[in-house]
Amino acid sequence: MTKPDPILEVKDLSVHFGRGADLVKAVDHVSFTVARGETVALVGESGSGKSISALSLTRLTPRAARYAGGQVLFNGENMLEKSDRELREIRGGQIAYIFQEPMVSFNPVFTIGWQIEEAIKLHRGNADRAAEIRRLLDLVHLPARLAGAYPHQMSGGQLQRCMIAMALACSPELLVADEPTTALDVTVQREILNLLAELSAKVNLSVLMITHNFGIVADLADRVYVMKKGEVVEEGATKGVLYDPRHEYTKQLMAAVPRLRPA
């Protein structure tokens, strides 16, 4: 059987904060991969190191972060050795992020269309921007008229769709979704998850999902890595990890998932 072609390989990554007695190993010898067209989830409670792992892919971590070892290979090239200029071209252009609070990700004084256009202008200067804005809004199932709306005029679900549209503006190869549905109600969460699954299949998008929600993992991910205190403690195909967890921590996380029981 042919091994899937990896678009992302994180090898033995360590990210530290502080030194000596104040040393915090936020990420400690972490390794994971994402194949082309695959959706992979990093799962763990707050403080487990999953978000720092994701931000490390393009060195978006806080300035105090120190890369103590390891590699982040994207298309075979080590992101930790890239210059700031090279990383600026990769961020958004090849690796795009969506975050859990779309309202704080948009500038309140500019329209949604203007902000999507800025993303297009940055990486695809010769594109027909008006046509691209219409295409992107249609891709995330929003009417073209919303290009003229301001962030405060839109719902949380609409804003998250706009954030996805902006992330896809430059046709990235990898989408990093950091808790993308946390701030949304349950019905809207389902719509956003369905949209991400649809887009992954439609444009062969690789997705790295950061979440503490095993419901999202079950619905969306092909494989899962479970993190605890900066380390990966379990990994495998989603069904195997969810229905036959090996590590005690994974079992505890699964036991904490709310379930409906007959009265």
mmCIF file of C-alpha atoms in Angstrom:
data_model
loop_
_atom_site.group_PDB
_atom_site.id
_atom_site.type_symbol
_atom_site.label_atom_id
_atom_site.label_comp_id
_atom_site.label_asym_id
_atom_site.label_seq_id
_atom_site.Cartn_x
_atom_site.Cartn_y
_atom_site.Cartn_z
ATOM 1 C CA MET A 1 0.000 0.000 0.000
ATOM 2 C CA THR A 2 1.389 3.429 -1.012
ATOM 3 C CA LYS A 3 2.091 5.752 1.895
ATOM 4 C CA PRO A 4 0.135 9.050 1.640
ATOM 5 C CA ASP A 5 2.151 12.023 0.426
ATOM 6 C CA PRO A 6 2.684 14.324 3.443
ATOM 7 C CA ILE A 7 2.235 18.042 2.933
ATOM 8 C CA LEU A 8 3.218 18.717 6.558
ATOM 9 C CA GLU A 9 5.677 16.842 8.771
ATOM 10 C CA VAL A 10 6.343 18.113 12.283
ATOM 11 C CA LYS A 11 9.304 16.249 13.703
ATOM 12 C CA ASP A 12 10.337 16.301 17.361
ATOM 13 C CA LEU A 13 9.249 19.932 17.792
ATOM 14 C CA SER A 14 9.981 21.634 21.122
ATOM 15 C CA VAL A 15 8.841 25.166 21.980
ATOM 16 C CA HIS A 16 9.844 26.631 25.340
ATOM 17 C CA PHE A 17 9.068 29.766 27.322
ATOM 18 C CA GLY A 18 11.357 31.131 30.015
ATOM 19 C CA ARG A 19 14.539 29.559 31.362
ATOM 20 C CA GLY A 20 15.870 27.842 34.464
ATOM 21 C CA ALA A 21 13.307 27.526 37.240
ATOM 22 C CA ASP A 22 10.772 29.410 35.097
ATOM 23 C CA LEU A 23 11.110 27.091 32.081
ATOM 24 C CA VAL A 24 7.793 26.048 30.540
ATOM 25 C CA LYS A 25 7.878 23.329 27.883
ATOM 26 C CA ALA A 26 4.752 24.362 25.987
ATOM 27 C CA VAL A 27 5.533 21.848 23.243
ATOM 28 C CA ASP A 28 7.834 18.963 24.110
ATOM 29 C CA HIS A 29 9.191 16.682 21.354
ATOM 30 C CA VAL A 30 5.930 16.702 19.376
ATOM 31 C CA SER A 31 5.630 14.941 16.012
ATOM 32 C CA PHE A 32 2.660 14.730 13.635
ATOM 33 C CA THR A 33 1.917 14.654 9.913
ATOM 34 C CA VAL A 34 -0.830 15.820 7.558
ATOM 35 C CA ALA A 35 -1.180 14.204 4.135
ATOM 36 C CA ARG A 36 -2.488 16.009 1.059
ATOM 37 C CA GLY A 37 -6.267 16.231 1.161
ATOM 38 C CA GLU A 38 -6.373 14.870 4.721
ATOM 39 C CA THR A 39 -8.004 16.359 7.817
ATOM 40 C CA VAL A 40 -6.040 15.811 11.028
ATOM 41 C CA ALA A 41 -7.079 16.897 14.525
ATOM 42 C CA LEU A 42 -4.905 17.945 17.456
ATOM 43 C CA VAL A 43 -7.051 17.342 20.544
ATOM 44 C CA GLY A 44 -6.496 18.276 24.154
ATOM 45 C CA GLU A 45 -7.672 20.488 26.976
ATOM 46 C CA SER A 46 -6.619 24.131 27.352
ATOM 47 C CA GLY A 47 -2.884 24.427 27.951
ATOM 48 C CA SER A 48 -2.030 21.118 26.293
ATOM 49 C CA GLY A 49 0.133 22.798 23.650
ATOM 50 C CA LYS A 50 -2.059 22.248 20.610
ATOM 51 C CA SER A 51 -2.448 25.917 19.634
ATOM 52 C CA ILE A 52 1.259 26.672 20.130
ATOM 53 C CA SER A 53 2.004 23.667 17.915
ATOM 54 C CA ALA A 54 -0.259 25.098 15.216
ATOM 55 C CA LEU A 55 1.145 28.636 15.467
ATOM 56 C CA SER A 56 4.675 27.237 15.254
ATOM 57 C CA LEU A 57 4.066 26.047 11.700
ATOM 58 C CA THR A 58 4.699 29.566 10.399
ATOM 59 C CA ARG A 59 6.400 30.988 13.516
ATOM 60 C CA LEU A 60 3.357 32.974 14.623
ATOM 61 C CA THR A 61 4.071 32.187 18.273
ATOM 62 C CA PRO A 62 4.617 35.008 20.816
ATOM 63 C CA ARG A 63 8.065 36.642 20.755
ATOM 64 C CA ALA A 64 8.969 34.996 24.047
ATOM 65 C CA ALA A 65 8.717 31.542 22.441
ATOM 66 C CA ARG A 66 12.002 29.715 21.901
ATOM 67 C CA TYR A 67 12.268 26.906 19.358
ATOM 68 C CA ALA A 68 14.368 24.431 21.311
ATOM 69 C CA GLY A 69 14.514 21.691 18.686
ATOM 70 C CA GLY A 70 12.841 19.811 15.880
ATOM 71 C CA GLN A 71 11.654 20.576 12.366
ATOM 72 C CA VAL A 72 8.487 21.816 10.685
ATOM 73 C CA LEU A 73 8.592 20.525 7.112
ATOM 74 C CA PHE A 74 6.027 21.997 4.719
ATOM 75 C CA ASN A 75 6.376 20.558 1.218
ATOM 76 C CA GLY A 76 9.750 19.295 2.381
ATOM 77 C CA GLU A 77 11.089 22.706 3.446
ATOM 78 C CA ASN A 78 11.843 23.549 7.081
ATOM 79 C CA MET A 79 9.720 26.529 8.161
ATOM 80 C CA LEU A 80 11.969 27.135 11.183
ATOM 81 C CA GLU A 81 14.836 28.027 8.824
ATOM 82 C CA LYS A 82 12.852 30.473 6.668
ATOM 83 C CA SER A 83 13.411 34.227 6.771
ATOM 84 C CA ASP A 84 10.637 36.572 7.894
ATOM 85 C CA ARG A 85 10.153 37.656 4.278
ATOM 86 C CA GLU A 86 9.758 34.054 3.088
ATOM 87 C CA LEU A 87 7.313 33.311 5.908
ATOM 88 C CA ARG A 88 5.162 36.333 5.012
ATOM 89 C CA GLU A 89 4.691 34.867 1.543
ATOM 90 C CA ILE A 90 3.804 31.446 2.961
ATOM 91 C CA ARG A 91 1.339 32.767 5.566
ATOM 92 C CA GLY A 92 -2.010 33.110 3.853
ATOM 93 C CA GLY A 93 -0.579 32.167 0.470
ATOM 94 C CA GLN A 94 0.207 28.507 1.235
ATOM 95 C CA ILE A 95 -0.768 28.041 4.889
ATOM 96 C CA ALA A 96 -3.902 29.876 6.063
ATOM 97 C CA TYR A 97 -5.450 30.158 9.525
ATOM 98 C CA ILE A 98 -8.964 30.602 10.843
ATOM 99 C CA PHE A 99 -9.526 31.326 14.535
ATOM 100 C CA GLN A 100 -12.320 30.996 17.074
ATOM 101 C CA GLU A 101 -13.215 34.691 17.429
ATOM 102 C CA PRO A 102 -14.010 36.036 13.944
ATOM 103 C CA MET A 103 -15.225 39.387 15.290
ATOM 104 C CA VAL A 104 -11.755 40.313 16.567
ATOM 105 C CA SER A 105 -10.127 39.115 13.334
ATOM 106 C CA PHE A 106 -11.893 41.729 11.190
ATOM 107 C CA ASN A 107 -11.313 45.485 11.190
ATOM 108 C CA PRO A 108 -14.644 47.040 12.249
ATOM 109 C CA VAL A 109 -14.257 50.152 10.059
ATOM 110 C CA PHE A 110 -13.902 48.355 6.704
ATOM 111 C CA THR A 111 -16.421 46.280 4.766
ATOM 112 C CA ILE A 112 -16.056 42.525 4.470
ATOM 113 C CA GLY A 113 -15.448 42.849 0.725
ATOM 114 C CA TRP A 114 -12.630 45.355 1.249
ATOM 115 C CA GLN A 115 -10.921 43.044 3.724
ATOM 116 C CA ILE A 116 -11.200 39.982 1.478
ATOM 117 C CA GLU A 117 -9.861 42.125 -1.386
ATOM 118 C CA GLU A 118 -6.810 43.033 0.713
ATOM 119 C CA ALA A 119 -6.004 39.332 1.118
ATOM 120 C CA ILE A 120 -6.316 38.826 -2.645
ATOM 121 C CA LYS A 121 -4.194 41.921 -3.365
ATOM 122 C CA LEU A 122 -1.437 40.756 -1.036
ATOM 123 C CA HIS A 123 -0.835 37.406 -2.725
ATOM 124 C CA ARG A 124 -2.606 37.591 -6.113
ATOM 125 C CA GLY A 125 -2.209 41.139 -7.341
ATOM 126 C CA ASN A 126 -3.308 40.457 -10.944
ATOM 127 C CA ALA A 127 -6.585 38.685 -10.079
ATOM 128 C CA ASP A 128 -10.017 40.112 -10.946
ATOM 129 C CA ARG A 129 -10.732 41.079 -7.366
ATOM 130 C CA ALA A 130 -14.445 41.807 -7.704
ATOM 131 C CA ALA A 131 -15.027 38.459 -9.410
ATOM 132 C CA GLU A 132 -12.902 36.681 -6.799
ATOM 133 C CA ILE A 133 -14.838 38.227 -3.919
ATOM 134 C CA ARG A 134 -18.115 37.014 -5.466
ATOM 135 C CA ARG A 135 -16.623 33.551 -6.059
ATOM 136 C CA LEU A 136 -15.299 33.245 -2.514
ATOM 137 C CA LEU A 137 -18.557 34.358 -0.894
ATOM 138 C CA ASP A 138 -20.444 31.891 -3.077
ATOM 139 C CA LEU A 139 -17.969 29.178 -2.095
ATOM 140 C CA VAL A 140 -18.917 29.639 1.568
ATOM 141 C CA HIS A 141 -22.632 29.978 0.730
ATOM 142 C CA LEU A 142 -23.024 33.705 1.349
ATOM 143 C CA PRO A 143 -24.754 36.208 -0.983
ATOM 144 C CA ALA A 144 -22.523 38.627 -2.894
ATOM 145 C CA ARG A 145 -24.347 41.619 -1.365
ATOM 146 C CA LEU A 146 -22.657 40.918 1.992
ATOM 147 C CA ALA A 147 -19.388 42.183 0.498
ATOM 148 C CA GLY A 148 -20.709 45.655 1.319
ATOM 149 C CA ALA A 149 -21.550 44.822 4.940
ATOM 150 C CA TYR A 150 -19.488 45.724 8.002
ATOM 151 C CA PRO A 151 -18.514 43.093 10.597
ATOM 152 C CA HIS A 152 -20.970 44.387 13.215
ATOM 153 C CA GLN A 153 -23.832 43.908 10.753
ATOM 154 C CA MET A 154 -23.238 40.165 10.492
ATOM 155 C CA SER A 155 -23.910 37.158 12.716
ATOM 156 C CA GLY A 156 -21.142 35.040 14.229
ATOM 157 C CA GLY A 157 -21.789 32.262 11.724
ATOM 158 C CA GLN A 158 -21.661 34.664 8.772
ATOM 159 C CA LEU A 159 -18.421 36.167 10.049
ATOM 160 C CA GLN A 160 -16.844 32.744 10.425
ATOM 161 C CA ARG A 161 -17.832 31.951 6.826
ATOM 162 C CA CYS A 162 -16.231 35.239 5.761
ATOM 163 C CA MET A 163 -13.102 34.287 7.686
ATOM 164 C CA ILE A 164 -12.982 30.991 5.786
ATOM 165 C CA ALA A 165 -13.509 32.877 2.497
ATOM 166 C CA MET A 166 -10.608 35.179 3.347
ATOM 167 C CA ALA A 167 -8.427 32.204 4.284
ATOM 168 C CA LEU A 168 -9.174 30.580 0.924
ATOM 169 C CA ALA A 169 -8.591 33.801 -1.047
ATOM 170 C CA CYS A 170 -5.086 32.765 -2.017
ATOM 171 C CA SER A 171 -5.811 29.070 -2.604
ATOM 172 C CA PRO A 172 -3.709 27.744 0.301
ATOM 173 C CA GLU A 173 -2.613 24.130 0.407
ATOM 174 C CA LEU A 174 -3.079 23.806 4.183
ATOM 175 C CA LEU A 175 -5.825 25.321 6.340
ATOM 176 C CA VAL A 176 -5.213 25.509 10.103
ATOM 177 C CA ALA A 177 -8.528 25.800 11.962
ATOM 178 C CA ASP A 178 -7.966 26.726 15.614
ATOM 179 C CA GLU A 179 -11.184 26.074 17.573
ATOM 180 C CA PRO A 180 -13.252 27.453 14.649
ATOM 181 C CA THR A 181 -16.687 26.798 16.181
ATOM 182 C CA THR A 182 -16.146 27.489 19.901
ATOM 183 C CA ALA A 183 -17.902 30.874 19.886
ATOM 184 C CA LEU A 184 -20.891 29.660 17.850
ATOM 185 C CA ASP A 185 -24.159 28.036 18.876
ATOM 186 C CA VAL A 186 -24.704 24.350 18.184
ATOM 187 C CA THR A 187 -26.740 24.771 14.989
ATOM 188 C CA VAL A 188 -24.210 27.154 13.450
ATOM 189 C CA GLN A 189 -21.341 24.888 14.542
ATOM 190 C CA ARG A 190 -22.850 22.105 12.450
ATOM 191 C CA GLU A 191 -23.124 24.406 9.422
ATOM 192 C CA ILE A 192 -19.463 25.468 9.697
ATOM 193 C CA LEU A 193 -18.262 21.878 10.117
ATOM 194 C CA ASN A 194 -20.259 20.768 7.095
ATOM 195 C CA LEU A 195 -18.770 23.645 5.124
ATOM 196 C CA LEU A 196 -15.206 22.717 6.082
ATOM 197 C CA ALA A 197 -15.820 19.092 5.090
ATOM 198 C CA GLU A 198 -17.335 20.214 1.790
ATOM 199 C CA LEU A 199 -14.434 22.548 0.997
ATOM 200 C CA SER A 200 -11.846 19.933 1.913
ATOM 201 C CA ALA A 201 -13.360 17.557 -0.626
ATOM 202 C CA LYS A 202 -14.054 20.201 -3.289
ATOM 203 C CA VAL A 203 -10.627 21.845 -3.451
ATOM 204 C CA ASN A 204 -8.520 18.948 -2.054
ATOM 205 C CA LEU A 205 -7.633 21.082 0.947
ATOM 206 C CA SER A 206 -5.489 19.699 3.753
ATOM 207 C CA VAL A 207 -6.840 20.703 7.175
ATOM 208 C CA LEU A 208 -5.219 20.757 10.613
ATOM 209 C CA MET A 209 -8.013 21.093 13.169
ATOM 210 C CA ILE A 210 -7.216 22.323 16.696
ATOM 211 C CA THR A 211 -9.986 21.447 19.140
ATOM 212 C CA HIS A 212 -10.979 20.133 22.557
ATOM 213 C CA ASN A 213 -14.307 18.891 21.154
ATOM 214 C CA PHE A 214 -14.391 15.173 20.347
ATOM 215 C CA GLY A 215 -17.687 15.676 18.501
ATOM 216 C CA ILE A 216 -15.838 17.742 15.902
ATOM 217 C CA VAL A 217 -13.125 15.095 15.676
ATOM 218 C CA ALA A 218 -15.635 12.308 15.027
ATOM 219 C CA ASP A 219 -17.350 14.247 12.254
ATOM 220 C CA LEU A 220 -14.415 15.763 10.438
ATOM 221 C CA ALA A 221 -11.016 14.192 11.101
ATOM 222 C CA ASP A 222 -9.349 11.279 9.321
ATOM 223 C CA ARG A 223 -6.714 10.949 12.022
ATOM 224 C CA VAL A 224 -6.230 12.390 15.507
ATOM 225 C CA TYR A 225 -3.357 13.246 17.837
ATOM 226 C CA VAL A 226 -4.137 13.645 21.545
ATOM 227 C CA MET A 227 -1.987 16.145 23.452
ATOM 228 C CA LYS A 228 -1.384 16.505 27.168
ATOM 229 C CA LYS A 229 1.028 18.959 28.830
ATOM 230 C CA GLY A 230 2.887 19.650 25.603
ATOM 231 C CA GLU A 231 3.275 16.034 24.516
ATOM 232 C CA VAL A 232 1.438 13.739 22.094
ATOM 233 C CA VAL A 233 0.185 10.849 24.212
ATOM 234 C CA GLU A 234 -1.873 8.997 21.598
ATOM 235 C CA GLU A 235 -2.358 9.017 17.849
ATOM 236 C CA GLY A 236 -4.168 7.009 15.210
ATOM 237 C CA ALA A 237 -7.147 6.754 12.898
ATOM 238 C CA THR A 238 -10.109 8.643 14.341
ATOM 239 C CA LYS A 239 -12.380 5.629 14.889
ATOM 240 C CA GLY A 240 -9.623 3.694 16.612
ATOM 241 C CA VAL A 241 -8.794 6.499 19.036
ATOM 242 C CA LEU A 242 -12.442 7.344 19.778
ATOM 243 C CA TYR A 243 -13.789 3.824 20.192
ATOM 244 C CA ASP A 244 -10.721 2.015 21.498
ATOM 245 C CA PRO A 245 -8.521 4.576 23.284
ATOM 246 C CA ARG A 246 -5.289 3.208 24.731
ATOM 247 C CA HIS A 247 -3.949 6.027 26.880
ATOM 248 C CA GLU A 248 -5.573 6.754 30.223
ATOM 249 C CA TYR A 249 -5.774 10.480 29.430
ATOM 250 C CA THR A 250 -7.682 9.807 26.195
ATOM 251 C CA LYS A 251 -10.072 7.573 28.121
ATOM 252 C CA GLN A 252 -10.676 10.381 30.606
ATOM 253 C CA LEU A 253 -11.366 12.866 27.805
ATOM 254 C CA MET A 254 -13.812 10.456 26.189
ATOM 255 C CA ALA A 255 -15.552 9.847 29.529
ATOM 256 C CA ALA A 256 -16.098 13.602 29.868
ATOM 257 C CA VAL A 257 -18.001 13.864 26.556
ATOM 258 C CA PRO A 258 -21.707 14.560 27.314
ATOM 259 C CA ARG A 259 -24.057 11.815 26.118
ATOM 260 C CA LEU A 260 -27.811 11.648 25.943
ATOM 261 C CA ARG A 261 -29.247 8.843 28.058
ATOM 262 C CA PRO A 262 -32.802 7.586 28.219
ATOM 263 C CA ALA A 263 -34.786 8.918 31.173
#
